[in-house]
Amino acid sequence: MKELLHHPLAVSVGECGLDYNRNFSSREDQLHAFHEQVKLAIDVNKPLFVHEREAYDDVVKVFDEFDSNSLPPIVVHCFTGHKDEAMEYIRRGYYIGFTGTICKKDRGAQLRDLLPFIPLDKIMVETDAPFMGFVRGRRNSEPADCSNVAKKISEIMDIPFATVCEVTTSTTNTFFGLTEHIT
């Protein structure tokens, strides 16, 4: 994997992390793999694209095993946690990815409530395509649905849609070190 991460199209390590909801692997195996992936990201100087589901405490513990100054930029993608968890991630300088879940009436309520507390330049817009469909009439999501997520962020935070798009695109380009900025 280390060799592959030196390819110019490899812009991050991940998706990696811990998922205690589905438990496809034991917690012990997940913790070991995640620790090694964090170490790898440090070694190759690439940002971490982190999956954390019902595993906040252990994700933070793994990060705390490393010197915080050595950690690369980190995004906790597809965030579904609680406000206190989001605020701790932000305090640590991490980014938070929001998906179409924020567009769902009931499932997204908790996330919509915490969004105004997250600085716009710490937010990444995503869909987790093809999973987590949120557009009526479709089971799956697709990358083009990011505009719907950005519109919802715009409404919730009372910020112009164009500003949300501009700031989150800039954040994404900077995070991944993209030289050809997409606007």
GROMACS .gro file of C-alpha atoms in nm, residues 38-177:
model
  140
   38VAL     CA    1  -0.245   0.637   1.080
   39LYS     CA    2   0.124   0.548   1.099
   40LEU     CA    3   0.127   0.501   0.722
   41ALA     CA    4  -0.034   0.841   0.662
   42ILE     CA    5   0.234   1.002   0.876
   43ASP     CA    6   0.509   0.812   0.691
   44VAL     CA    7   0.388   0.911   0.344
   45ASN     CA    8   0.272   1.258   0.450
   46LYS     CA    9  -0.084   1.217   0.320
   47PRO     CA   10  -0.408   1.333   0.482
   48LEU     CA   11  -0.633   1.081   0.657
   49PHE     CA   12  -0.987   1.015   0.532
   50VAL     CA   13  -1.144   0.861   0.842
   51HIS     CA   14  -1.454   0.651   0.889
   52GLU     CA   15  -1.584   0.657   1.246
   53ARG     CA   16  -1.913   0.496   1.334
   54GLU     CA   17  -2.006   0.445   1.696
   55ALA     CA   18  -1.633   0.439   1.774
   56TYR     CA   19  -1.551   0.798   1.873
   57ASP     CA   20  -1.364   0.714   2.195
   58ASP     CA   21  -1.136   0.461   2.028
   59VAL     CA   22  -1.070   0.681   1.724
   60VAL     CA   23  -0.954   0.958   1.956
   61LYS     CA   24  -0.745   0.711   2.159
   62VAL     CA   25  -0.567   0.596   1.843
   63PHE     CA   26  -0.492   0.955   1.742
   64ASP     CA   27  -0.366   1.024   2.094
   65GLU     CA   28  -0.108   0.745   2.055
   66PHE     CA   29   0.075   0.977   1.815
   67ASP     CA   30   0.235   1.317   1.864
   68SER     CA   31  -0.040   1.556   1.758
   69ASN     CA   32   0.216   1.760   1.563
   70SER     CA   33   0.301   1.456   1.351
   71LEU     CA   34  -0.059   1.383   1.248
   72PRO     CA   35  -0.154   1.481   0.894
   73PRO     CA   36  -0.475   1.670   0.815
   74ILE     CA   37  -0.774   1.457   0.917
   75VAL     CA   38  -1.134   1.454   0.797
   76VAL     CA   39  -1.396   1.250   0.977
   77HIS     CA   40  -1.609   1.172   0.678
   78CYS     CA   41  -1.981   1.098   0.675
   79PHE     CA   42  -2.015   1.233   1.027
   80THR     CA   43  -2.312   1.092   1.220
   81GLY     CA   44  -2.199   1.156   1.577
   82HIS     CA   45  -2.298   1.400   1.848
   83LYS     CA   46  -2.225   1.769   1.895
   84ASP     CA   47  -1.965   1.718   2.168
   85GLU     CA   48  -1.776   1.474   1.944
   86ALA     CA   49  -1.785   1.715   1.650
   87MET     CA   50  -1.664   2.000   1.867
   88GLU     CA   51  -1.371   1.792   1.996
   89TYR     CA   52  -1.274   1.701   1.640
   90ILE     CA   53  -1.285   2.072   1.548
   91ARG     CA   54  -1.087   2.168   1.860
   92ARG     CA   55  -0.818   1.926   1.743
   93GLY     CA   56  -0.813   2.092   1.400
   94TYR     CA   57  -0.986   1.811   1.212
   95TYR     CA   58  -1.244   1.851   0.936
   96ILE     CA   59  -1.595   1.708   0.931
   97GLY     CA   60  -1.768   1.561   0.626
   98PHE     CA   61  -2.144   1.594   0.598
   99THR     CA   62  -2.356   1.385   0.362
  100GLY     CA   63  -2.718   1.391   0.250
  101THR     CA   64  -2.817   1.264   0.593
  102ILE     CA   65  -2.854   1.631   0.686
  103CYS     CA   66  -3.133   1.648   0.426
  104LYS     CA   67  -3.334   1.370   0.592
  105LYS     CA   68  -3.614   1.495   0.817
  106ASP     CA   69  -3.569   1.270   1.120
  107ARG     CA   70  -3.225   1.114   1.079
  108GLY     CA   71  -3.066   1.448   0.997
  109ALA     CA   72  -3.218   1.655   1.280
  110GLN     CA   73  -2.926   1.607   1.521
  111LEU     CA   74  -2.673   1.695   1.250
  112ARG     CA   75  -2.868   2.002   1.139
  113ASP     CA   76  -2.870   2.122   1.501
  114LEU     CA   77  -2.491   2.102   1.533
  115LEU     CA   78  -2.400   2.240   1.189
  116PRO     CA   79  -2.416   2.611   1.290
  117PHE     CA   80  -2.144   2.543   1.548
  118ILE     CA   81  -1.897   2.411   1.291
  119PRO     CA   82  -1.681   2.669   1.112
  120LEU     CA   83  -1.761   2.660   0.739
  121ASP     CA   84  -1.393   2.615   0.651
  122LYS     CA   85  -1.388   2.291   0.856
  123ILE     CA   86  -1.678   2.137   0.662
  124MET     CA   87  -1.650   1.904   0.366
  125VAL     CA   88  -1.950   1.828   0.146
  126GLU     CA   89  -1.995   1.469   0.038
  127THR     CA   90  -2.253   1.204  -0.048
  128ASP     CA   91  -2.081   0.875   0.042
  129ALA     CA   92  -2.196   0.764  -0.304
  130PRO     CA   93  -2.331   0.522  -0.399
  131PHE     CA   94  -2.446   0.459  -0.042
  132MET     CA   95  -2.679   0.657   0.181
  133GLY     CA   96  -2.926   0.774  -0.082
  134PHE     CA   97  -3.127   1.075   0.019
  135VAL     CA   98  -3.288   1.204  -0.301
  136ARG     CA   99  -3.651   1.102  -0.334
  137GLY     CA  100  -3.713   0.834  -0.588
  138ARG     CA  101  -3.356   0.700  -0.578
  139ARG     CA  102  -3.208   0.438  -0.350
  140ASN     CA  103  -2.846   0.547  -0.404
  141SER     CA  104  -2.667   0.877  -0.407
  142GLU     CA  105  -2.421   1.007  -0.663
  143PRO     CA  106  -2.149   1.273  -0.659
  144ALA     CA  107  -2.376   1.528  -0.829
  145ASP     CA  108  -2.592   1.521  -0.516
  146CYS     CA  109  -2.323   1.720  -0.333
  147SER     CA  110  -2.506   2.032  -0.452
  148ASN     CA  111  -2.810   1.924  -0.248
  149VAL     CA  112  -2.592   1.884   0.061
  150ALA     CA  113  -2.437   2.228   0.003
  151LYS     CA  114  -2.784   2.382  -0.039
  152LYS     CA  115  -2.896   2.234   0.291
  153ILE     CA  116  -2.582   2.366   0.464
  154SER     CA  117  -2.654   2.706   0.311
  155GLU     CA  118  -3.009   2.703   0.450
  156ILE     CA  119  -2.910   2.581   0.796
  157MET     CA  120  -2.617   2.819   0.839
  158ASP     CA  121  -2.789   3.111   0.662
  159ILE     CA  122  -2.493   3.155   0.429
  160PRO     CA  123  -2.529   3.212   0.053
  161PHE     CA  124  -2.513   2.890  -0.147
  162ALA     CA  125  -2.230   3.027  -0.362
  163THR     CA  126  -2.024   3.098  -0.049
  164VAL     CA  127  -2.079   2.747   0.085
  165CYS     CA  128  -1.967   2.604  -0.250
  166GLU     CA  129  -1.665   2.832  -0.273
  167VAL     CA  130  -1.541   2.772   0.082
  168THR     CA  131  -1.600   2.397   0.093
  169THR     CA  132  -1.441   2.350  -0.250
  170SER     CA  133  -1.137   2.548  -0.139
  171THR     CA  134  -1.119   2.344   0.182
  172THR     CA  135  -1.133   2.020  -0.014
  173ASN     CA  136  -0.869   2.132  -0.263
  174THR     CA  137  -0.635   2.240   0.016
  175PHE     CA  138  -0.697   1.928   0.228
  176PHE     CA  139  -0.619   1.689  -0.057
  177GLY     CA  140  -0.341   1.904  -0.201
   0.00000   0.00000   0.00000
